mmCIF file of N, CA and C in Angstrom:
data_model
loop_
_atom_site.group_PDB
_atom_site.id
_atom_site.type_symbol
_atom_site.label_atom_id
_atom_site.label_comp_id
_atom_site.label_asym_id
_atom_site.label_seq_id
_atom_site.Cartn_x
_atom_site.Cartn_y
_atom_site.Cartn_z
ATOM 1 N N MET A 1 -28.608 -65.476 50.438
ATOM 2 C CA MET A 1 -29.409 -64.792 49.182
ATOM 3 C C MET A 1 -28.620 -65.340 47.676
ATOM 4 N N VAL A 2 -29.599 -66.026 47.217
ATOM 5 C CA VAL A 2 -29.085 -66.572 45.576
ATOM 6 C C VAL A 2 -29.561 -65.570 44.772
ATOM 7 N N HIS A 3 -28.486 -65.507 43.840
ATOM 8 C CA HIS A 3 -28.902 -64.617 42.762
ATOM 9 C C HIS A 3 -28.780 -65.395 41.248
ATOM 10 N N SER A 4 -29.798 -64.999 40.715
ATOM 11 C CA SER A 4 -29.746 -65.756 39.273
ATOM 12 C C SER A 4 -28.434 -65.399 38.463
ATOM 13 N N SER A 5 -28.192 -66.151 37.580
ATOM 14 C CA SER A 5 -26.864 -65.675 36.604
ATOM 15 C C SER A 5 -27.414 -64.586 35.619
ATOM 16 N N GLU A 6 -28.797 -64.493 35.412
ATOM 17 C CA GLU A 6 -29.138 -63.664 34.233
ATOM 18 C C GLU A 6 -29.044 -62.011 34.707
ATOM 19 N N SER A 7 -29.526 -62.137 36.250
ATOM 20 C CA SER A 7 -29.388 -60.580 36.921
ATOM 21 C C SER A 7 -27.973 -60.125 37.311
ATOM 22 N N LEU A 8 -26.928 -60.871 37.071
ATOM 23 C CA LEU A 8 -25.664 -60.513 37.371
ATOM 24 C C LEU A 8 -25.080 -59.688 36.046
ATOM 25 N N LEU A 9 -24.167 -58.631 36.691
ATOM 26 C CA LEU A 9 -23.275 -57.859 35.480
ATOM 27 C C LEU A 9 -22.217 -58.702 34.916
ATOM 28 N N PRO A 10 -21.733 -58.422 33.952
ATOM 29 C CA PRO A 10 -20.781 -59.185 33.197
ATOM 30 C C PRO A 10 -19.644 -59.377 34.072
ATOM 31 N N ALA A 11 -19.037 -58.752 34.757
ATOM 32 C CA ALA A 11 -17.834 -58.808 35.736
ATOM 33 C C ALA A 11 -18.352 -59.080 37.201
ATOM 34 N N VAL A 12 -19.508 -59.787 37.520
ATOM 35 C CA VAL A 12 -19.725 -60.345 38.891
ATOM 36 C C VAL A 12 -20.151 -61.820 38.787
ATOM 37 N N LYS A 13 -19.547 -62.233 39.852
ATOM 38 C CA LYS A 13 -19.669 -63.626 40.104
ATOM 39 C C LYS A 13 -20.147 -64.009 41.525
ATOM 40 N N VAL A 14 -20.819 -65.266 41.371
ATOM 41 C CA VAL A 14 -21.462 -65.405 42.870
ATOM 42 C C VAL A 14 -20.306 -66.661 43.554
ATOM 43 N N ASP A 15 -19.823 -66.407 44.607
ATOM 44 C CA ASP A 15 -19.045 -67.439 45.170
ATOM 45 C C ASP A 15 -19.600 -68.674 45.669
ATOM 46 N N ARG A 16 -18.855 -69.375 46.422
ATOM 47 C CA ARG A 16 -19.490 -70.503 47.084
ATOM 48 C C ARG A 16 -20.703 -70.206 48.384
ATOM 49 N N GLN A 17 -20.226 -69.390 48.699
ATOM 50 C CA GLN A 17 -20.865 -68.745 49.867
ATOM 51 C C GLN A 17 -22.646 -67.935 49.429
ATOM 52 N N GLY A 18 -22.472 -67.837 48.190
ATOM 53 C CA GLY A 18 -23.588 -67.180 47.700
ATOM 54 C C GLY A 18 -23.442 -65.579 47.704
ATOM 55 N N LYS A 19 -22.025 -65.017 47.703
ATOM 56 C CA LYS A 19 -21.978 -63.648 47.912
ATOM 57 C C LYS A 19 -21.341 -63.045 46.268
ATOM 58 N N ARG A 20 -21.613 -62.005 46.076
ATOM 59 C CA ARG A 20 -21.439 -61.454 44.966
ATOM 60 C C ARG A 20 -19.822 -60.862 44.849
ATOM 61 N N CYS A 21 -19.008 -61.167 43.945
ATOM 62 C CA CYS A 21 -17.677 -60.617 44.028
ATOM 63 C C CYS A 21 -17.390 -60.405 42.447
ATOM 64 N N LEU A 22 -16.223 -59.594 42.488
ATOM 65 C CA LEU A 22 -15.998 -59.156 40.969
ATOM 66 C C LEU A 22 -14.840 -60.235 40.486
ATOM 67 N N ASP A 23 -15.144 -60.582 38.985
ATOM 68 C CA ASP A 23 -14.296 -61.564 38.263
ATOM 69 C C ASP A 23 -13.298 -60.616 37.533
ATOM 70 N N TYR A 24 -12.303 -60.556 37.974
ATOM 71 C CA TYR A 24 -11.055 -59.707 37.408
ATOM 72 C C TYR A 24 -10.874 -60.124 35.921
ATOM 73 N N ARG A 25 -10.794 -61.401 35.520
ATOM 74 C CA ARG A 25 -10.736 -61.710 34.358
ATOM 75 C C ARG A 25 -11.678 -61.100 33.419
ATOM 76 N N ALA A 26 -12.883 -61.107 33.760
ATOM 77 C CA ALA A 26 -13.893 -60.571 33.047
ATOM 78 C C ALA A 26 -13.693 -59.044 32.651
ATOM 79 N N ILE A 27 -13.443 -58.435 34.009
ATOM 80 C CA ILE A 27 -13.082 -57.072 33.672
ATOM 81 C C ILE A 27 -11.947 -56.755 32.795
ATOM 82 N N LEU A 28 -10.900 -57.612 32.788
ATOM 83 C CA LEU A 28 -9.755 -57.576 31.783
ATOM 84 C C LEU A 28 -10.516 -57.646 30.197
ATOM 85 N N ALA A 29 -11.089 -58.679 30.217
ATOM 86 C CA ALA A 29 -11.584 -59.225 28.834
ATOM 87 C C ALA A 29 -12.379 -58.369 28.246
ATOM 88 N N LEU A 30 -13.229 -57.463 29.127
ATOM 89 C CA LEU A 30 -13.915 -56.289 28.775
ATOM 90 C C LEU A 30 -13.417 -54.954 28.400
ATOM 91 N N SER A 31 -12.384 -54.922 29.231
ATOM 92 C CA SER A 31 -11.544 -53.521 29.157
ATOM 93 C C SER A 31 -10.707 -53.667 27.980
ATOM 94 N N LEU A 32 -9.875 -54.887 27.788
ATOM 95 C CA LEU A 32 -8.807 -54.670 26.638
ATOM 96 C C LEU A 32 -9.228 -54.419 25.090
ATOM 97 N N PRO A 33 -10.313 -54.699 24.579
ATOM 98 C CA PRO A 33 -10.588 -54.370 23.247
ATOM 99 C C PRO A 33 -10.842 -52.606 23.446
ATOM 100 N N LEU A 34 -11.248 -51.897 24.470
ATOM 101 C CA LEU A 34 -11.485 -50.648 24.564
ATOM 102 C C LEU A 34 -10.183 -50.080 24.805
ATOM 103 N N PHE A 35 -9.304 -50.566 25.512
ATOM 104 C CA PHE A 35 -7.969 -50.037 25.487
ATOM 105 C C PHE A 35 -7.236 -50.154 24.252
ATOM 106 N N LEU A 36 -7.145 -51.113 23.510
ATOM 107 C CA LEU A 36 -6.414 -51.356 22.481
ATOM 108 C C LEU A 36 -7.256 -50.231 21.224
ATOM 109 N N ASN A 37 -8.516 -50.233 21.279
ATOM 110 C CA ASN A 37 -8.928 -49.132 20.205
ATOM 111 C C ASN A 37 -8.666 -47.645 20.655
ATOM 112 N N SER A 38 -8.499 -47.598 21.955
ATOM 113 C CA SER A 38 -8.217 -46.049 22.153
ATOM 114 C C SER A 38 -6.784 -45.944 21.847
ATOM 115 N N SER A 39 -5.881 -46.929 22.234
ATOM 116 C CA SER A 39 -4.346 -46.580 21.699
ATOM 117 C C SER A 39 -4.169 -46.680 20.174
ATOM 118 N N VAL A 40 -5.038 -47.284 19.387
ATOM 119 C CA VAL A 40 -4.894 -47.315 17.923
ATOM 120 C C VAL A 40 -5.605 -45.745 17.484
ATOM 121 N N GLN A 41 -6.487 -45.253 17.936
ATOM 122 C CA GLN A 41 -7.006 -44.277 17.754
ATOM 123 C C GLN A 41 -6.164 -42.695 17.854
ATOM 124 N N ALA A 42 -5.439 -43.014 19.308
ATOM 125 C CA ALA A 42 -4.208 -42.036 19.630
ATOM 126 C C ALA A 42 -3.125 -42.033 18.537
ATOM 127 N N ILE A 43 -2.854 -43.081 18.202
ATOM 128 C CA ILE A 43 -1.810 -43.451 17.193
ATOM 129 C C ILE A 43 -2.111 -42.728 16.033
ATOM 130 N N LEU A 44 -3.231 -43.019 15.544
ATOM 131 C CA LEU A 44 -3.586 -42.521 14.328
ATOM 132 C C LEU A 44 -3.755 -40.953 14.141
ATOM 133 N N ASN A 45 -4.355 -40.453 15.471
ATOM 134 C CA ASN A 45 -4.513 -38.835 15.604
ATOM 135 C C ASN A 45 -2.843 -38.290 15.516
ATOM 136 N N LEU A 46 -2.048 -38.795 16.317
ATOM 137 C CA LEU A 46 -0.761 -38.375 16.112
ATOM 138 C C LEU A 46 -0.056 -38.483 14.680
ATOM 139 N N THR A 47 -0.357 -39.545 14.127
ATOM 140 C CA THR A 47 0.106 -39.507 12.452
ATOM 141 C C THR A 47 -0.608 -38.542 12.007
ATOM 142 N N ASP A 48 -1.759 -38.212 12.018
ATOM 143 C CA ASP A 48 -2.473 -37.229 11.014
ATOM 144 C C ASP A 48 -1.768 -35.789 11.556
ATOM 145 N N SER A 49 -1.735 -35.735 12.672
ATOM 146 C CA SER A 49 -0.966 -34.390 13.119
ATOM 147 C C SER A 49 0.539 -34.133 12.504
ATOM 148 N N TRP A 50 1.092 -35.199 12.419
ATOM 149 C CA TRP A 50 2.597 -35.298 11.957
ATOM 150 C C TRP A 50 2.283 -34.660 10.508
ATOM 151 N N PHE A 51 1.559 -35.559 9.877
ATOM 152 C CA PHE A 51 1.681 -35.290 8.490
ATOM 153 C C PHE A 51 1.059 -33.925 7.960
ATOM 154 N N ILE A 52 -0.048 -33.509 8.569
ATOM 155 C CA ILE A 52 -0.676 -32.027 8.629
ATOM 156 C C ILE A 52 0.546 -30.996 9.011
ATOM 157 N N GLY A 53 1.234 -31.311 10.176
ATOM 158 C CA GLY A 53 1.935 -30.371 10.704
ATOM 159 C C GLY A 53 3.297 -30.329 9.608
ATOM 160 N N ARG A 54 3.611 -31.212 8.641
ATOM 161 C CA ARG A 54 4.663 -30.999 7.697
ATOM 162 C C ARG A 54 4.395 -30.152 6.772
ATOM 163 N N LEU A 55 2.896 -29.903 6.505
ATOM 164 C CA LEU A 55 2.570 -28.867 5.619
ATOM 165 C C LEU A 55 2.571 -27.376 6.099
ATOM 166 N N SER A 56 2.117 -27.140 7.110
ATOM 167 C CA SER A 56 2.485 -25.649 7.492
ATOM 168 C C SER A 56 1.900 -25.641 8.870
ATOM 169 N N THR A 57 2.157 -24.523 9.778
ATOM 170 C CA THR A 57 1.535 -24.390 10.879
ATOM 171 C C THR A 57 0.329 -24.035 10.944
ATOM 172 N N ASP A 58 -0.275 -23.278 9.863
ATOM 173 C CA ASP A 58 -1.548 -22.807 9.395
ATOM 174 C C ASP A 58 -2.401 -24.106 9.379
ATOM 175 N N ALA A 59 -2.025 -25.261 8.700
ATOM 176 C CA ALA A 59 -2.568 -26.231 8.524
ATOM 177 C C ALA A 59 -3.040 -27.056 9.743
ATOM 178 N N ILE A 60 -2.080 -26.958 10.782
ATOM 179 C CA ILE A 60 -2.393 -27.517 12.213
ATOM 180 C C ILE A 60 -3.157 -26.793 12.671
ATOM 181 N N ALA A 61 -3.457 -25.190 12.598
ATOM 182 C CA ALA A 61 -4.473 -24.421 13.278
ATOM 183 C C ALA A 61 -5.722 -24.780 12.555
ATOM 184 N N ALA A 62 -5.762 -24.964 11.229
ATOM 185 C CA ALA A 62 -7.181 -25.014 10.567
ATOM 186 C C ALA A 62 -7.531 -26.592 10.873
ATOM 187 N N MET A 63 -6.866 -27.386 11.283
ATOM 188 C CA MET A 63 -6.994 -28.710 11.926
ATOM 189 C C MET A 63 -7.937 -28.758 13.361
ATOM 190 N N GLY A 64 -7.036 -27.877 14.119
ATOM 191 C CA GLY A 64 -7.522 -27.765 15.330
ATOM 192 C C GLY A 64 -8.928 -26.762 15.481
ATOM 193 N N ALA A 65 -8.961 -25.916 14.722
ATOM 194 C CA ALA A 65 -10.259 -25.048 14.588
ATOM 195 C C ALA A 65 -11.374 -26.141 14.064
ATOM 196 N N LEU A 66 -11.137 -26.638 13.172
ATOM 197 C CA LEU A 66 -12.149 -27.584 12.770
ATOM 198 C C LEU A 66 -12.522 -28.605 13.475
ATOM 199 N N TYR A 67 -11.644 -29.137 14.322
ATOM 200 C CA TYR A 67 -11.848 -30.083 15.278
ATOM 201 C C TYR A 67 -13.023 -29.547 16.490
ATOM 202 N N PHE A 68 -12.774 -28.454 16.681
ATOM 203 C CA PHE A 68 -13.683 -27.940 17.884
ATOM 204 C C PHE A 68 -15.236 -28.019 17.350
ATOM 205 N N LEU A 69 -15.373 -27.469 15.955
ATOM 206 C CA LEU A 69 -16.674 -27.232 15.260
ATOM 207 C C LEU A 69 -17.179 -28.684 15.111
ATOM 208 N N ILE A 70 -16.381 -29.572 14.612
ATOM 209 C CA ILE A 70 -16.845 -30.885 14.644
ATOM 210 C C ILE A 70 -17.129 -31.620 15.934
ATOM 211 N N LEU A 71 -16.569 -31.416 16.791
ATOM 212 C CA LEU A 71 -16.822 -31.868 18.279
ATOM 213 C C LEU A 71 -18.062 -31.071 18.844
ATOM 214 N N VAL A 72 -18.311 -29.986 18.687
ATOM 215 C CA VAL A 72 -19.595 -29.374 19.186
ATOM 216 C C VAL A 72 -20.665 -29.845 18.409
ATOM 217 N N LEU A 73 -20.502 -29.989 16.915
ATOM 218 C CA LEU A 73 -21.520 -30.306 16.153
ATOM 219 C C LEU A 73 -22.185 -31.929 16.643
ATOM 220 N N PHE A 74 -21.147 -33.073 16.881
ATOM 221 C CA PHE A 74 -21.107 -34.430 17.119
ATOM 222 C C PHE A 74 -22.071 -34.336 18.639
ATOM 223 N N THR A 75 -21.444 -33.317 19.511
ATOM 224 C CA THR A 75 -22.165 -33.449 20.732
ATOM 225 C C THR A 75 -23.719 -32.793 20.826
ATOM 226 N N ALA A 76 -24.159 -31.770 19.703
ATOM 227 C CA ALA A 76 -25.402 -31.705 19.578
ATOM 228 C C ALA A 76 -26.291 -32.543 19.067
ATOM 229 N N VAL A 77 -25.561 -33.245 17.935
ATOM 230 C CA VAL A 77 -26.316 -34.483 17.561
ATOM 231 C C VAL A 77 -26.658 -35.556 18.259
ATOM 232 N N SER A 78 -25.558 -35.881 19.158
ATOM 233 C CA SER A 78 -25.808 -36.934 20.239
ATOM 234 C C SER A 78 -26.726 -36.736 21.258
ATOM 235 N N GLN A 79 -26.949 -35.419 21.644
ATOM 236 C CA GLN A 79 -28.068 -35.032 22.534
ATOM 237 C C GLN A 79 -29.596 -34.844 22.319
ATOM 238 N N ARG A 80 -29.645 -34.997 20.682
ATOM 239 C CA ARG A 80 -30.764 -35.085 20.249
ATOM 240 C C ARG A 80 -31.714 -36.397 20.590
ATOM 241 N N PRO A 81 -32.792 -36.264 21.176
ATOM 242 C CA PRO A 81 -33.452 -37.513 21.515
ATOM 243 C C PRO A 81 -33.857 -38.190 20.272
ATOM 244 N N ALA A 82 -33.884 -39.429 20.333
ATOM 245 C CA ALA A 82 -34.387 -40.272 19.163
ATOM 246 C C ALA A 82 -35.831 -40.194 18.852
ATOM 247 N N ASN A 83 -36.689 -40.236 20.116
ATOM 248 C CA ASN A 83 -38.154 -40.328 19.584
ATOM 249 C C ASN A 83 -38.856 -38.908 19.152
ATOM 250 N N GLY A 84 -37.943 -37.834 18.972
ATOM 251 C CA GLY A 84 -38.277 -36.568 18.539
ATOM 252 C C GLY A 84 -38.801 -35.604 19.958
ATOM 253 N N LYS A 85 -38.903 -36.147 20.853
ATOM 254 C CA LYS A 85 -39.437 -35.449 21.930
ATOM 255 C C LYS A 85 -38.222 -34.488 22.688
ATOM 256 N N VAL A 86 -38.543 -33.606 22.950
ATOM 257 C CA VAL A 86 -37.337 -32.623 23.507
ATOM 258 C C VAL A 86 -37.467 -32.708 25.017
ATOM 259 N N SER A 87 -36.208 -33.167 25.640
ATOM 260 C CA SER A 87 -36.135 -33.523 26.819
ATOM 261 C C SER A 87 -35.433 -32.413 27.590
ATOM 262 N N ARG A 88 -35.673 -31.577 28.542
ATOM 263 C CA ARG A 88 -35.006 -30.598 29.333
ATOM 264 C C ARG A 88 -33.628 -31.102 29.759
ATOM 265 N N THR A 89 -33.658 -32.100 30.309
ATOM 266 C CA THR A 89 -32.298 -32.691 31.053
ATOM 267 C C THR A 89 -31.345 -32.738 29.798
ATOM 268 N N LYS A 90 -31.441 -33.373 28.629
ATOM 269 C CA LYS A 90 -30.461 -33.615 28.021
ATOM 270 C C LYS A 90 -30.009 -32.368 27.349
ATOM 271 N N LEU A 91 -30.874 -31.377 27.015
ATOM 272 C CA LEU A 91 -30.583 -30.375 26.425
ATOM 273 C C LEU A 91 -30.052 -29.169 27.183
ATOM 274 N N SER A 92 -30.111 -29.549 28.654
ATOM 275 C CA SER A 92 -29.193 -28.688 29.341
ATOM 276 C C SER A 92 -28.077 -28.742 29.452
ATOM 277 N N PHE A 93 -27.565 -30.131 29.216
ATOM 278 C CA PHE A 93 -25.874 -30.530 28.927
ATOM 279 C C PHE A 93 -25.357 -29.988 28.194
ATOM 280 N N LEU A 94 -25.939 -29.423 27.097
ATOM 281 C CA LEU A 94 -25.319 -28.944 25.839
ATOM 282 C C LEU A 94 -24.525 -27.796 26.049
ATOM 283 N N PRO A 95 -25.237 -26.603 26.634
ATOM 284 C CA PRO A 95 -24.615 -25.414 26.622
ATOM 285 C C PRO A 95 -23.498 -25.502 27.491
ATOM 286 N N CYS A 96 -23.282 -26.352 28.721
ATOM 287 C CA CYS A 96 -22.409 -26.654 29.626
ATOM 288 C C CYS A 96 -21.371 -27.416 28.920
ATOM 289 N N ASP A 97 -21.430 -28.306 28.029
ATOM 290 C CA ASP A 97 -20.385 -28.945 27.101
ATOM 291 C C ASP A 97 -19.660 -27.937 26.281
ATOM 292 N N VAL A 98 -20.330 -26.726 25.535
ATOM 293 C CA VAL A 98 -20.016 -26.074 24.650
ATOM 294 C C VAL A 98 -19.077 -24.909 25.628
ATOM 295 N N TYR A 99 -19.529 -24.668 26.622
ATOM 296 C CA TYR A 99 -18.983 -23.738 27.574
ATOM 297 C C TYR A 99 -17.687 -24.164 28.186
ATOM 298 N N SER A 100 -17.555 -25.403 28.387
ATOM 299 C CA SER A 100 -16.515 -26.102 28.659
ATOM 300 C C SER A 100 -15.560 -26.085 27.736
ATOM 301 N N PHE A 101 -15.726 -26.261 26.473
ATOM 302 C CA PHE A 101 -14.730 -26.257 25.673
ATOM 303 C C PHE A 101 -14.225 -24.856 25.283
ATOM 304 N N LEU A 102 -14.971 -23.959 25.501
ATOM 305 C CA LEU A 102 -14.635 -22.580 25.217
ATOM 306 C C LEU A 102 -13.658 -21.948 26.232
ATOM 307 N N VAL A 103 -13.807 -22.578 27.689
ATOM 308 C CA VAL A 103 -12.931 -22.216 28.586
ATOM 309 C C VAL A 103 -11.625 -22.777 28.471
#
């Protein structure tokens, strides 16, 4: 069975026998920028917490409370359909997400 190169995923290659297999170099090339982005974001979050923590414990508590509210707001906005039509499946996830953050 021969696959066209256009229908393959980025990390899939076809060997000499025509079998699909994983291209580990492509997986690494695709995942490395995401790993670096997450690492930089974590360092920035720790730095922000350290600077705000030097102000007071109330400042850290306020930051944690606002983070939760912003997270809920972003979750609600991201669940909104782009075409204006309400989808029951997309909206059903929002209360579950909010509930999981509360627990």
